[in-house]
Structure formats: C-alpha cells, structure tokens
Short mmCIF file of C-alpha atoms and ligand atoms in Angstrom, two decimals:
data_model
loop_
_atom_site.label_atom_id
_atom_site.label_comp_id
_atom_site.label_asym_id
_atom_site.label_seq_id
_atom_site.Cartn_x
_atom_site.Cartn_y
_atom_site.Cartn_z
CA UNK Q 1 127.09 107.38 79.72
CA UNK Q 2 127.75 108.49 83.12
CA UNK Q 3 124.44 107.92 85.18
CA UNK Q 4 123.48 108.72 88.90
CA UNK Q 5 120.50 106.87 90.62
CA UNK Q 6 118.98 108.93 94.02
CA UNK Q 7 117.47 106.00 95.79
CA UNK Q 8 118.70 102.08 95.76
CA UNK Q 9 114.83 100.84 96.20
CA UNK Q 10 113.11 98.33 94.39
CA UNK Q 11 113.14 101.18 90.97
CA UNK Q 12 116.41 102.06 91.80
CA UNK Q 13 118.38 99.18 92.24
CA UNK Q 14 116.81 97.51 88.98
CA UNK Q 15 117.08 100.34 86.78
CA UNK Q 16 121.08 101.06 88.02
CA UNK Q 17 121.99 97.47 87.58
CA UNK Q 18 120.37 96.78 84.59
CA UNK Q 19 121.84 100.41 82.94
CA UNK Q 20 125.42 99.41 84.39
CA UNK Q 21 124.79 95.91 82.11
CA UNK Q 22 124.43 98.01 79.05
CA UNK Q 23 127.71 99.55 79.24
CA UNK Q 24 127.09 102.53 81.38
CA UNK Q 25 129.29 104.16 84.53
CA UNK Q 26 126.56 103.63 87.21
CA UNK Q 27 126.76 105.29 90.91
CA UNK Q 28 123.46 104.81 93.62
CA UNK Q 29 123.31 107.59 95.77
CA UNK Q 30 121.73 105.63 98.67
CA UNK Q 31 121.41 107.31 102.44
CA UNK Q 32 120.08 103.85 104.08
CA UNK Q 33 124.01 102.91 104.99
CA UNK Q 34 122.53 99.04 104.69
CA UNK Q 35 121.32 99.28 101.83
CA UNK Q 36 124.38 100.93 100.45
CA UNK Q 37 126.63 98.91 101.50
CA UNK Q 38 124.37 95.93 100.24
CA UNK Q 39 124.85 97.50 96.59
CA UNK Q 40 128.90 97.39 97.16
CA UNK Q 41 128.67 93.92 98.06
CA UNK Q 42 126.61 92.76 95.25
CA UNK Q 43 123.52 92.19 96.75
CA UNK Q 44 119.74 92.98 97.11
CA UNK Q 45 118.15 94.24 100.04
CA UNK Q 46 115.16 92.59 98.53
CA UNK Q 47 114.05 89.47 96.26
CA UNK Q 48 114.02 90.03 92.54
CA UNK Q 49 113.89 87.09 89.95
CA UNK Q 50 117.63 87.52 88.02
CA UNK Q 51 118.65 90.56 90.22
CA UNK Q 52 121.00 88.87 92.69
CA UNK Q 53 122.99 87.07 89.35
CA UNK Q 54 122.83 90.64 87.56
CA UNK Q 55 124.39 92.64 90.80
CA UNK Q 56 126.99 90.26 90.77
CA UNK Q 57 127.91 90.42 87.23
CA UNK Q 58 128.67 93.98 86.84
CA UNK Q 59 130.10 96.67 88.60
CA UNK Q 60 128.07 99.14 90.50
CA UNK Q 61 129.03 102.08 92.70
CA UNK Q 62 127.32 102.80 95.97
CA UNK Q 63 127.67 106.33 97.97
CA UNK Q 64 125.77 107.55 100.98
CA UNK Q 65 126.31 111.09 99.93
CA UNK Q 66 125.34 113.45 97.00
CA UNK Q 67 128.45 115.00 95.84
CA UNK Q 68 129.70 112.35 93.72
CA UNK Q 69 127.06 112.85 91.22
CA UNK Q 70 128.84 116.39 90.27
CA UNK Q 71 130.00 114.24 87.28
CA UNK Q 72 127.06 112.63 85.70
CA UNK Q 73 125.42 112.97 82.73
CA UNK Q 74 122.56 111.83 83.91
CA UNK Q 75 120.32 112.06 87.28
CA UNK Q 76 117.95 109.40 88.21
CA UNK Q 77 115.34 109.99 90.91
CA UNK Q 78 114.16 106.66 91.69
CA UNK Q 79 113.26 107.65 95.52
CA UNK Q 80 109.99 106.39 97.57
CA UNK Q 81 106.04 108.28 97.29
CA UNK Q 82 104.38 106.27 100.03
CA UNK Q 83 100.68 107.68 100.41
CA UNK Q 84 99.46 109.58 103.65
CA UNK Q 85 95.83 108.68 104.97
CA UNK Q 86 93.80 110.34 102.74
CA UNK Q 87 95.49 109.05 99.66
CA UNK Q 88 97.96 111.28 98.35
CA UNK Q 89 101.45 110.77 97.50
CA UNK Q 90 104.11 112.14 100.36
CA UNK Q 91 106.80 113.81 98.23
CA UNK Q 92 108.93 114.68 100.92
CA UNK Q 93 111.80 111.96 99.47
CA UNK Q 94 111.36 113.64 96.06
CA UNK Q 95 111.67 116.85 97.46
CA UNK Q 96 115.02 116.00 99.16
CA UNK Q 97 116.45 114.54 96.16
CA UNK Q 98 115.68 117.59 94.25
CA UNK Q 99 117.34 119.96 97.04
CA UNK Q 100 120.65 117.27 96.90
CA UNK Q 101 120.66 117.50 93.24
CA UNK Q 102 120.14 121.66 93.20
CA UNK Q 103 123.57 121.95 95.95
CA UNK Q 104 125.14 119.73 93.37
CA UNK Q 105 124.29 122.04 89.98
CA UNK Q 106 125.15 124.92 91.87
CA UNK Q 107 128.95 123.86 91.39
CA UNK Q 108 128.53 122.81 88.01
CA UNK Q 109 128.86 124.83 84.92
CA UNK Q 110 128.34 121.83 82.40
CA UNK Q 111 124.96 120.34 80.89
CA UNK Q 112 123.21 117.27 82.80
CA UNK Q 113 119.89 115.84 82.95
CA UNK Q 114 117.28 115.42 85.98
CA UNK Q 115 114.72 112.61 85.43
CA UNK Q 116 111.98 111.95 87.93
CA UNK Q 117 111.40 108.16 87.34
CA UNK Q 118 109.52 108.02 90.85
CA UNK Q 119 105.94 108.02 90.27
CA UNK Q 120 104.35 111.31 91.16
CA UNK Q 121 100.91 112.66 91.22
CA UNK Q 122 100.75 115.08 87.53
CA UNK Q 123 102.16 118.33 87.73
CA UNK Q 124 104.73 117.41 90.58
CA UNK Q 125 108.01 117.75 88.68
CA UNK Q 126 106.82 120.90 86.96
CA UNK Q 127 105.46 122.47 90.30
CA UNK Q 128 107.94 120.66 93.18
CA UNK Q 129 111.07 119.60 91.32
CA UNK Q 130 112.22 122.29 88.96
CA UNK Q 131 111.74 125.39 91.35
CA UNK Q 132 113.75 123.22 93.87
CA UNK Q 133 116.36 122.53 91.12
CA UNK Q 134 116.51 126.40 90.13
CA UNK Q 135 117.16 127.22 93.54
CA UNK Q 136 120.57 126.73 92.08
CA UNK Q 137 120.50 130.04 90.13
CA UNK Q 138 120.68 127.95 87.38
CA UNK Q 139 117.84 127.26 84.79
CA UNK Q 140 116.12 124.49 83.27
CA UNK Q 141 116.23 124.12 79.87
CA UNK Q 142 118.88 127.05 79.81
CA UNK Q 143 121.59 124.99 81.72
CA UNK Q 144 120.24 121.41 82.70
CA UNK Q 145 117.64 119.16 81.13
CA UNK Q 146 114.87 118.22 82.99
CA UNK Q 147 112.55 114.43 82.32
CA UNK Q 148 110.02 112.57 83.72
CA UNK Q 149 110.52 108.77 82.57
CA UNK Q 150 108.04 106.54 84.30
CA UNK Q 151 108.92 103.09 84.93
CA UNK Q 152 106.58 99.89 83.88
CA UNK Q 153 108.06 96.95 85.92
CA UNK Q 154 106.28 94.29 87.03
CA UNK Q 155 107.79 93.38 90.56
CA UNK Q 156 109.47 89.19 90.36
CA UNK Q 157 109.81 90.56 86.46
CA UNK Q 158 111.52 93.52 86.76
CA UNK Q 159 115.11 92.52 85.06
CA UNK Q 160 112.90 91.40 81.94
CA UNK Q 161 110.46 94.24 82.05
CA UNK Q 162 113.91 96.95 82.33
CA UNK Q 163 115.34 94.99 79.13
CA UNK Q 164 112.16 94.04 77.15
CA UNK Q 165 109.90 97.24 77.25
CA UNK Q 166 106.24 97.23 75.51
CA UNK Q 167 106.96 101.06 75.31
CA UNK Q 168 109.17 104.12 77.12
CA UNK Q 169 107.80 107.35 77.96
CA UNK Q 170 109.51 109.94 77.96
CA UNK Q 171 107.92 113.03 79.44
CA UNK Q 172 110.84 115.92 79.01
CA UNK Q 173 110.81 119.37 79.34
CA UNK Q 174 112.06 120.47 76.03
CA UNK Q 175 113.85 118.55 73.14
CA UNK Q 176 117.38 118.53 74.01
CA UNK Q 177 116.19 116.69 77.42
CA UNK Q 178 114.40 114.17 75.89
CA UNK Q 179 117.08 113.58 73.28
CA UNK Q 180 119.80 113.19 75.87
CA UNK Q 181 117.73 110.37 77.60
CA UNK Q 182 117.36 108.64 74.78
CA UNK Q 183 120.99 108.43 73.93
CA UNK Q 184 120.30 105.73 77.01
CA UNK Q 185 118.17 103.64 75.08
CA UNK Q 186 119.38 103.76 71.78
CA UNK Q 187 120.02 100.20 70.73
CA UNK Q 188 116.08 99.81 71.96
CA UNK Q 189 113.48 98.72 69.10
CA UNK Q 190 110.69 99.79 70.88
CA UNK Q 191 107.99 102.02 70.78
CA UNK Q 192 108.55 106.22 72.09
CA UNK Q 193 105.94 108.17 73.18
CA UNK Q 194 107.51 111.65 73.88
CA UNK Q 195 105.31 114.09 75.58
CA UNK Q 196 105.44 117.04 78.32
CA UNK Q 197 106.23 116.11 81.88
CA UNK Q 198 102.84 115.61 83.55
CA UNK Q 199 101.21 113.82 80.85
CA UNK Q 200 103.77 111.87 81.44
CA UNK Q 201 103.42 111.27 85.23
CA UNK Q 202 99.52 110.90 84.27
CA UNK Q 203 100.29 108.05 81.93
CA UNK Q 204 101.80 106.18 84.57
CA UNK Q 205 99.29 106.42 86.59
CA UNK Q 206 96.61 105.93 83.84
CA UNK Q 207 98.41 102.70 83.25
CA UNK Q 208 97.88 101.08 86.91
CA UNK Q 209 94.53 102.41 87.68
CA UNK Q 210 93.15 101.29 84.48
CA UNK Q 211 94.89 97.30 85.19
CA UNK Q 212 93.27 98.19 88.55
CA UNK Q 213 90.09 98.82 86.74
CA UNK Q 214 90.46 95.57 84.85
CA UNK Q 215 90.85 93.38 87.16
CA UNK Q 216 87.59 94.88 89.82
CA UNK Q 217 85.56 94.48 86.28
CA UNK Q 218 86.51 91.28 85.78
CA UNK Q 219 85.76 90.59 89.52
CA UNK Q 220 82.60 92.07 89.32
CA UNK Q 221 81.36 89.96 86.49
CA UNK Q 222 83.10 87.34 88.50
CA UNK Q 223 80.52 88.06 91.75
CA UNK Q 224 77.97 87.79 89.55
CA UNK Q 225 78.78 84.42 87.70
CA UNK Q 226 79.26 83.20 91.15
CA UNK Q 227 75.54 83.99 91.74
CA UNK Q 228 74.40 82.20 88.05
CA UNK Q 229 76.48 79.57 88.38
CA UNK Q 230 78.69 80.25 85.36
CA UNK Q 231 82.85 79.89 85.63
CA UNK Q 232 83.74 83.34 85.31
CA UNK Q 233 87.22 81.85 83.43
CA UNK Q 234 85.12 80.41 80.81
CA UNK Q 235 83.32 83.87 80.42
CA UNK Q 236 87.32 85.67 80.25
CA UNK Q 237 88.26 83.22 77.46
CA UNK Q 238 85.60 84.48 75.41
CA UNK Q 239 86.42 88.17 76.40
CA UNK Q 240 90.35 87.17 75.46
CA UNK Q 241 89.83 87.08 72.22
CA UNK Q 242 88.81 90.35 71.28
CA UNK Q 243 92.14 92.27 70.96
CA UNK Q 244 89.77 95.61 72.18
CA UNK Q 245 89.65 93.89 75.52
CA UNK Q 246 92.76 91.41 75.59
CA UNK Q 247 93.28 88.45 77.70
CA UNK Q 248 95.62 89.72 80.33
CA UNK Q 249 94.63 90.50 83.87
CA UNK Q 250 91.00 89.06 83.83
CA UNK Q 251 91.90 86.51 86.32
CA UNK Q 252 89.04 87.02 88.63
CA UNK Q 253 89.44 86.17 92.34
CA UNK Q 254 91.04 88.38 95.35
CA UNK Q 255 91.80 91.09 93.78
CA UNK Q 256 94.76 93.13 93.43
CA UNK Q 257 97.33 94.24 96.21
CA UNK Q 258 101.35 95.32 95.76
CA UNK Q 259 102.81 98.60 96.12
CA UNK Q 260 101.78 99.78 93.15
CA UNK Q 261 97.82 99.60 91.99
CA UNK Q 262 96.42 100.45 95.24
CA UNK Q 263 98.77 102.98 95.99
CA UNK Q 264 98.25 104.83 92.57
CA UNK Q 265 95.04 104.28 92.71
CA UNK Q 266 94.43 106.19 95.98
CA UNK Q 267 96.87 108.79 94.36
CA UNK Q 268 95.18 109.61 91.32
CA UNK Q 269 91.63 109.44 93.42
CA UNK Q 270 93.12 111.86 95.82
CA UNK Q 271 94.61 113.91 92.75
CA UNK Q 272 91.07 113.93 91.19
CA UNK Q 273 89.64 115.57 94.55
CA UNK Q 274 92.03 118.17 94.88
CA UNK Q 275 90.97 119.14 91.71
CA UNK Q 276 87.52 119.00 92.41
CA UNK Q 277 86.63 116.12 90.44
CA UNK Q 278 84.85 113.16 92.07
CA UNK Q 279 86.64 110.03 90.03
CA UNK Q 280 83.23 107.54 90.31
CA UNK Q 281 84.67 105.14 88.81
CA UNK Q 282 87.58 104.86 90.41
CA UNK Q 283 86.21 104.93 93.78
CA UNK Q 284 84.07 102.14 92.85
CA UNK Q 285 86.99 99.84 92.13
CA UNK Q 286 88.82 100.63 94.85
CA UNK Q 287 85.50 99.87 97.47
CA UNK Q 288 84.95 96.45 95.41
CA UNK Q 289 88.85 95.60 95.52
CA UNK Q 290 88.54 96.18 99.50
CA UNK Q 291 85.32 93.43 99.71
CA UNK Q 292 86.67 91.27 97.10
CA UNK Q 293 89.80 89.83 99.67
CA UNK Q 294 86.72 89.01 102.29
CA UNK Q 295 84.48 86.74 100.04
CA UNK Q 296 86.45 83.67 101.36
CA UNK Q 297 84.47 84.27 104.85
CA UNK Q 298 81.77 84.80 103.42
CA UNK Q 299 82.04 81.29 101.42
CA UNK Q 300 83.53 79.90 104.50
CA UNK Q 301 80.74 80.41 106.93
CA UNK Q 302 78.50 78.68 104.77
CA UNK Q 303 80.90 75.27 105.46
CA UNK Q 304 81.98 75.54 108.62
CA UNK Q 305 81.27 77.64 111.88
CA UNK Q 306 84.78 80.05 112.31
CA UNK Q 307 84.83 80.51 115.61
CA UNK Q 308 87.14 78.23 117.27
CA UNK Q 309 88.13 76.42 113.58
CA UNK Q 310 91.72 76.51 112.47
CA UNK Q 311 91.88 78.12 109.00
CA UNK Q 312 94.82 77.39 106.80
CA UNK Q 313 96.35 80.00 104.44
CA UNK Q 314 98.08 78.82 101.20
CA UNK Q 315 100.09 82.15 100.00
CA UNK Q 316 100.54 85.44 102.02
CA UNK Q 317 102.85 87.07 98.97
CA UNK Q 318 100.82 89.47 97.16
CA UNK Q 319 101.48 87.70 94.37
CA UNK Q 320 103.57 84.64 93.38
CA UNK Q 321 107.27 85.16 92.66
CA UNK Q 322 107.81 87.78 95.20
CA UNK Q 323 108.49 88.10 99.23
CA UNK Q 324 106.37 91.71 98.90
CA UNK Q 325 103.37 90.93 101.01
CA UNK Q 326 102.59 94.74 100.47
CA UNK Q 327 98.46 95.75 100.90
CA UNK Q 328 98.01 91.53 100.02
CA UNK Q 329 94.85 89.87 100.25
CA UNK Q 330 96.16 87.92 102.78
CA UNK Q 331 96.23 90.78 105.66
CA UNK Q 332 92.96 91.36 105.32
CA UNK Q 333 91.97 87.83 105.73
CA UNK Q 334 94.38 87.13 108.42
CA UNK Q 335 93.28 90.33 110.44
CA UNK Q 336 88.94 89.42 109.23
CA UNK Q 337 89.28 85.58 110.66
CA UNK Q 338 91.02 86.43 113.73
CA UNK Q 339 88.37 88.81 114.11
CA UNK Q 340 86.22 86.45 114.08
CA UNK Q 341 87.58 83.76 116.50
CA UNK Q 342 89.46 81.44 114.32
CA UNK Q 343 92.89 80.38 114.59
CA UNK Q 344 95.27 80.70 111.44
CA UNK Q 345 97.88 78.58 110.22
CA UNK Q 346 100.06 79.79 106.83
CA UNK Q 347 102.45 78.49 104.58
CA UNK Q 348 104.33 80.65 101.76
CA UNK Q 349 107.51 79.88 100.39
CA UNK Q 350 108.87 83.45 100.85
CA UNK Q 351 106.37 85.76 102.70
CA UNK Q 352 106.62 84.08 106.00
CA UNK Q 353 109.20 86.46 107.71
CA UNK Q 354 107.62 89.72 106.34
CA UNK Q 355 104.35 88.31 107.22
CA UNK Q 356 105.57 87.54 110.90
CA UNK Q 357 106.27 91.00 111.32
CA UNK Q 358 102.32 92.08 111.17
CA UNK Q 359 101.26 88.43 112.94
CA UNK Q 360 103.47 86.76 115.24
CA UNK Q 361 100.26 85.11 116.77
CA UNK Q 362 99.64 82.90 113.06
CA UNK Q 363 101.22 79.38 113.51
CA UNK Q 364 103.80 79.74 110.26
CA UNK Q 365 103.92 75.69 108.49
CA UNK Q 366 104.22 73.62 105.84
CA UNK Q 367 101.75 73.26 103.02
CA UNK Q 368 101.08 70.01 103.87
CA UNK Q 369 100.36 70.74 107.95
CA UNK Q 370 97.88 73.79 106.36
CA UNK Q 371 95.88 71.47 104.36
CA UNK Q 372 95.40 69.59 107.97
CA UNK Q 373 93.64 72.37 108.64
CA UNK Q 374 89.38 72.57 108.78
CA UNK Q 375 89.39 74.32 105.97
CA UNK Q 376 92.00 75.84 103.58
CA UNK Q 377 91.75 79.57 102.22
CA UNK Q 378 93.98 79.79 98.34
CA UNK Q 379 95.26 83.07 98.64
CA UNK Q 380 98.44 83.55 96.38
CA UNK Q 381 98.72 80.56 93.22
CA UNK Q 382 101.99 79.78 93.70
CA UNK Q 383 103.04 76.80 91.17
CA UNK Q 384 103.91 74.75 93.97
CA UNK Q 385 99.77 74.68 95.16
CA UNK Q 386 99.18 73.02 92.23
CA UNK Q 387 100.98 69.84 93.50
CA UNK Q 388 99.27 69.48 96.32
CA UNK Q 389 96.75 66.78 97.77
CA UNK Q 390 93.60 68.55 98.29
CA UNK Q 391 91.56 65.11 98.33
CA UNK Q 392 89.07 65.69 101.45
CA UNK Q 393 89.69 68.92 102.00
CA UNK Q 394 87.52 71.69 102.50
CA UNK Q 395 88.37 74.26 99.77
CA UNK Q 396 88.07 78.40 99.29
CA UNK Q 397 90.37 79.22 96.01
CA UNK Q 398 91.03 82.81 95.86
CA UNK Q 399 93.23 82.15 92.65
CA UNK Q 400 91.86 79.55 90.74
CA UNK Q 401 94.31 76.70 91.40
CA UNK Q 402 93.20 74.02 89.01
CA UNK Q 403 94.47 70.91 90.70
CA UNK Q 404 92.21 71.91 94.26
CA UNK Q 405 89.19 71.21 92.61
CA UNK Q 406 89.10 67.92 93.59
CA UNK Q 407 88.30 68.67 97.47
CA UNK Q 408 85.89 67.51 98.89
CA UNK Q 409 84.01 71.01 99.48
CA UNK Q 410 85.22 73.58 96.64
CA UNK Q 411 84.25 76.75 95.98
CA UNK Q 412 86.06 79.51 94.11
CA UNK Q 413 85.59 82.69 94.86
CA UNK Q 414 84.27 84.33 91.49
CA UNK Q 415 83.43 80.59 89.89
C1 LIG B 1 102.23 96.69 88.61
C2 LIG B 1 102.14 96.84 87.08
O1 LIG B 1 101.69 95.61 86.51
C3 LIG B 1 103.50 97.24 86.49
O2 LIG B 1 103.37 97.48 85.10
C4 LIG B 1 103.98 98.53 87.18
O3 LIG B 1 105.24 98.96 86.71
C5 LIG B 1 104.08 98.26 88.66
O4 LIG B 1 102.79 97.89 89.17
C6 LIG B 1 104.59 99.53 89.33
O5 LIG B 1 103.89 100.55 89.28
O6 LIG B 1 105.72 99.55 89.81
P1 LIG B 1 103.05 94.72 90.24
O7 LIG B 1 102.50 95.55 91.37
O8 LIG B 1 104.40 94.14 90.36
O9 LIG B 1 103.07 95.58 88.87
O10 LIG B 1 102.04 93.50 90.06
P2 LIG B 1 100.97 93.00 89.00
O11 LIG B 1 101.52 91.85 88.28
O12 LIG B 1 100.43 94.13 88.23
O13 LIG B 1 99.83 92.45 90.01
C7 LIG B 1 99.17 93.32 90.92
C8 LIG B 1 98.08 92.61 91.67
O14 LIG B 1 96.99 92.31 90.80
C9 LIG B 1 98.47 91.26 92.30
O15 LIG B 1 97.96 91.21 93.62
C10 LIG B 1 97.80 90.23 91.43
O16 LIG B 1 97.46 89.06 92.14
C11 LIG B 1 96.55 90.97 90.99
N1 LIG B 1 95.99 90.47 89.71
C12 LIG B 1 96.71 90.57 88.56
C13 LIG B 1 94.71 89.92 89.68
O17 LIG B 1 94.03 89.84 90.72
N2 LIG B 1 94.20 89.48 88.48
C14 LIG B 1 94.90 89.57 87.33
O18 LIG B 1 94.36 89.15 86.28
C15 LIG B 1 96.18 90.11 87.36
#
C-alpha cells in the first residue's frame, strides 16, 4: 500500500521502516531537515536495537514538506505530545499535522485514511483532529477514513515489538476505516480489538499507567520487605505464578522512568481532573515512583557521611539497551547527591553524552574507576554490571544486580 508517516521520531521512524520491510511504498514527512535527511541516508537520529540494519535494508522516502502525501493510501500521524507543567499532553504537533493533512484532502477527490498513532489524551482525535481535517470541506467517513491505532513498543525492542505484536488496536471511526487499516496487517496472526476512537486512545493509556501501577505496587511491597527483612524477589516469584498477576514488571527497585509511563501517567491524571475526577490511585503511584529513585540516599547515609564523598553511578540510561536517559532515576539522584555535597562520578555505555548535556560538572568514567569510588549507587542493570568486581565495595543496587552482592556493604533497595 502506499503509506505516509507525519513525524520521523522514535514511533515514526520504526513504524515507516518496519511497514516499508513488508512490502509497502513508504514516504516520512519530516520538517526537522536533520532528521530528514538522516532517513535518506539510512540512518537513525537515535539508537534502536535492529533499526540502523533495517534502514539500510530497504528503501524509504524522506520529504520536509506535506504535499507529497496527495498520493497515499494511508496517513500516519506519528508526531510528538510532550506534557506541559501541570500534566497534560501539548497537542500543538498533532494539531499541525492535522491542518497539513486537511490542505492536502482539499485537492483530493479519492478515498484515504488518517490514523492518529501518537498517543493522545481520549477524545482528542474525535474533538481536535477531525474538525481540523473537515476544514477541508470534505467529510469523514463520507470521503476519508479516519483511525486511531495506538502503538505498544517497548523502546531498545521496538523492531520486534512492530513485527511480533501481543495485540493491535484499532480504534476507527466507522467500518470501512478500520478495514482499510487492516489491509496493512493482513498476513498478522494476532489478536484485533476494534473499537471507537477514544476507547482506543484510553486503552493506550490504560496500558502504561496500569505497568506504571505494577511496578509502584511491587515497589511498595518492596519498601516494606525492606523493613521485615524479606527479598522482595523471592516474594515476586511466588506472585509470578499466578497467571491473574503474571511475572512481568515486578522487578522492584527505582522505579520506572522513559518517555512513556510517566508521561502518560501525568496525562491520564491530568485527563481525570479535567473531568472532575480525582484518580487516587494514580496519584499515589506517581508520588511513590518520585521517592522510590531517592531511597539510595537514604541507604547511603546510613554507610557513609555524603558530604564531601565521591559517589559512583553505574547506569544513567533509563533503562538498559537504550541511550534515552528520559525522566531516569539517575537525574534525580545525580541532582539529590549534589545537593547534598557529594561529588559524582558515572559510567554508562551509551547515556554519557545525553547525560552530559544536564551535568557537565559529573566526572564521566569507566566502570572500573566508579567502583573506586566510596560508595557505588546501581542505577540501570546493564549486563555488563554483572561482570564486575564489587569485592570491597560499598554497595546501593537500585536493580538487583546479582553478581554485587558480594560487596563488602550491600544493600538493595527493596531487598
Ligand atoms: C513502555 C511500554 O512498556 C511499551 O509497551 C509502550 O509502547 C511504551 O512505553 C510507549 O508508550 O511508547 P518503555 O518506556 O520503552 O515502554 O520501557 P519499559 O520497558 O516499559 O520500562 C519503563 C521503565 O520501567 C524503566 O525505567 C524500567 O527500568 C522500569 N521497570 C520496568 C521497573 O522498574 N520494573 C519492572 O519490572 C519493569
């Protein structure tokens, strides 16, 4: 099929060069003229397990400007919702795809398909994007097809996640919209849900907050085994096997950072308000999240006065895999210890540059100069930590790395 993308992001990028694998005509509309021209040579502006090997394996189109999509069967929005201060999702990008798209179906007399895959607080491609799109004079349903597809990849998975999905939702306006999306995925054996377009938005969200949920439960029990002594991964193995509560994402420790369950947590918190609802819950995993990053001090002072020590950092990614050092733990420890008087040395094997950014004044090392430090802070479980020689060593794992058990002060945060 004949497929535009509105936004070469992280989304974007993934879901154009894993569609062009599949056999389909892809173009990125893309206004960053970097990033653009990244796409036309093949490359990512980001890291991505398999992406970089992908890009150069099949053939992608890149345009800074609109008007080439006049031809496509299909209209990805895959465009940025950062979240203002109080929370809520600035749709300004969405809302400039939409007007792009709406010149462009003004000049066409033929049937397409718009599908918001950015993820949007409920209600927004009902109430923002469709009245843009109509300010073609033409109508939804009537002359173009209208979807909201949410997107479940896991960031230093994505490729996989686009190729091997547990399920796609397809939120459409009416039938012949949801049908022509599908044509996409055809050749898929996986599970549909079909539904209108904000239960579709909500499910997205749904999804994140309630892994966001998880993991502040499991962190939570994890504070408290800390208090009784018991190892809080013991406890999750016996949770695991339940299939009602599952084994995934009860690794207690730091909590969770990214771009993506914070984010859409303060979204659908913010959404919740709005609509006069006050989400408890939610709010209370979002405030424990926030106090989870700073146990480490709190363990810390306990060992070693942190005024004038050196502190090491193993891991500033927010997670391993991935450059993204997006709302990670580590900020908040960085920012909390120099706070407090202590000088910080780091070592990741991709964050460093990104990290630099937000704290030139951190001496950036090797893992092995970081464990020289007077006391070491696990903040991201990259494989490689589980090679090193933590013999001697004073010890705060944020991530449960097995092998630093054997230092000679240990304490994990939620064990
Ligand atoms: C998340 C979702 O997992 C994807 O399904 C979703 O598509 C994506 O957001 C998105 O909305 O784009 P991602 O942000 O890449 O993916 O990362 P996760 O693997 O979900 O991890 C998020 C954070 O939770 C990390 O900081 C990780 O360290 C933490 N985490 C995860 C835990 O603290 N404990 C766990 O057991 C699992």
């Amino acid at each position: 099929m004949k497929v535009s993308i509105i936004g070469a992001g992280y989304v974007g990028l993934v879901t154009g060069a894993c569609l062009a694998r599949m056999g389909n005509d892809v173009l990125l509309v893309e206004s960053d003229c970097g990033r653009a021209e990244a796409v036309r040579c093949s490359k990512a502006s980001f890291y991505e397990e398999g992406l970089d090997e992908l890009l150069a394996s099949v053939e992608l189109e890149a345009d800074e400007d609109c008007r080439r999509i006049r031809d496509s069967q299909l209209i990805f929005i895959c465009v940025g919702t950062p979240c203002n201060h109080d929370g809520e999702m600035v749709l300004e990008q969405v809302a400039a795809a939409a007007r792009d798209i709406s010149e462009v179906l003004r000049q066409r007399d033929d049937y397409c398909v718009v599908v918001v895959k950015s993820t949007v607080p409920p209600g927004t491609t009902e109430e923002t994007v469709i009245p843009v799109l109509e300010h073609s004079g033409r109508k939804a349903g009537r002359d173009f097809g209208v979807c909201m597809a949410p997107e479940f990849l896991r960031e230093g998975k994505a490729v996989y996640d686009f190729m091997n999905p547990m399920r796609l939702v397809i939120g459409e306006y009416d039938t012949r919209s949801g049908n022509t999306l599908l044509e996409l995925f055809r050749d898929f054996k996986t599970p549909v849900v079909r539904s209108n377009l904000r239960t579709a938005e909500m499910i997205k969200l749904a999804a994140n907050v309630f892994l966001a949920t998880k993991i502040s439960y499991i962190n939570e029990i994890g504070n408290i085994c800390k208090k009784l002594n018991i190892d809080t991964y013991e406890v999750a193995r016996g949770l695991a096997y339940d299939d009602r509560i599952g084994g995934q994402f009860l690794n207690a420790g730091l909590g969770f950072g990214g771009s993506c369950l914070p984010k859409d947590l303060r979204a659908l918190i913010a959404s919740a308000r709005q609509y006069g609802y006050q989400p408890h819950i939610l709010e209370e995993v979002q405030r424990l999240n926030k106090s989870q990053a700073l146990k480490p001090l709190e363990l810390l002072a306990r060992h070693i006065r942190l005024n004038g020590a050196t502190v090491g950092l193993l891991g500033l990614a927010f997670k391993p895999e991935t450059d993204d050092i997006r709302d990670s733990r580590a900020i908040a420890i960085t920012a909390a210890l120099l706070n407090e008087g202590a000088a910080v040395k780091a070592y990741d094997p991709m964050a460093v540059e990104n990290f630099k950014k937000l704290f030139p004044q951190v001496a950036y090392t090797t893992a092995g100069d970081v464990l020289e430090s007077d006391a070491v802070i696990i903040v991201t479980e990259w494989p490689e930590f589980n090679n090193l020689d933590y013999g001697g060593r004073i010890v705060i794992d944020g991530r449960r790395v097995e092998k630093a058990r054997v230092a000679r002060i240990y304490e994990g945060v939620c064990w």
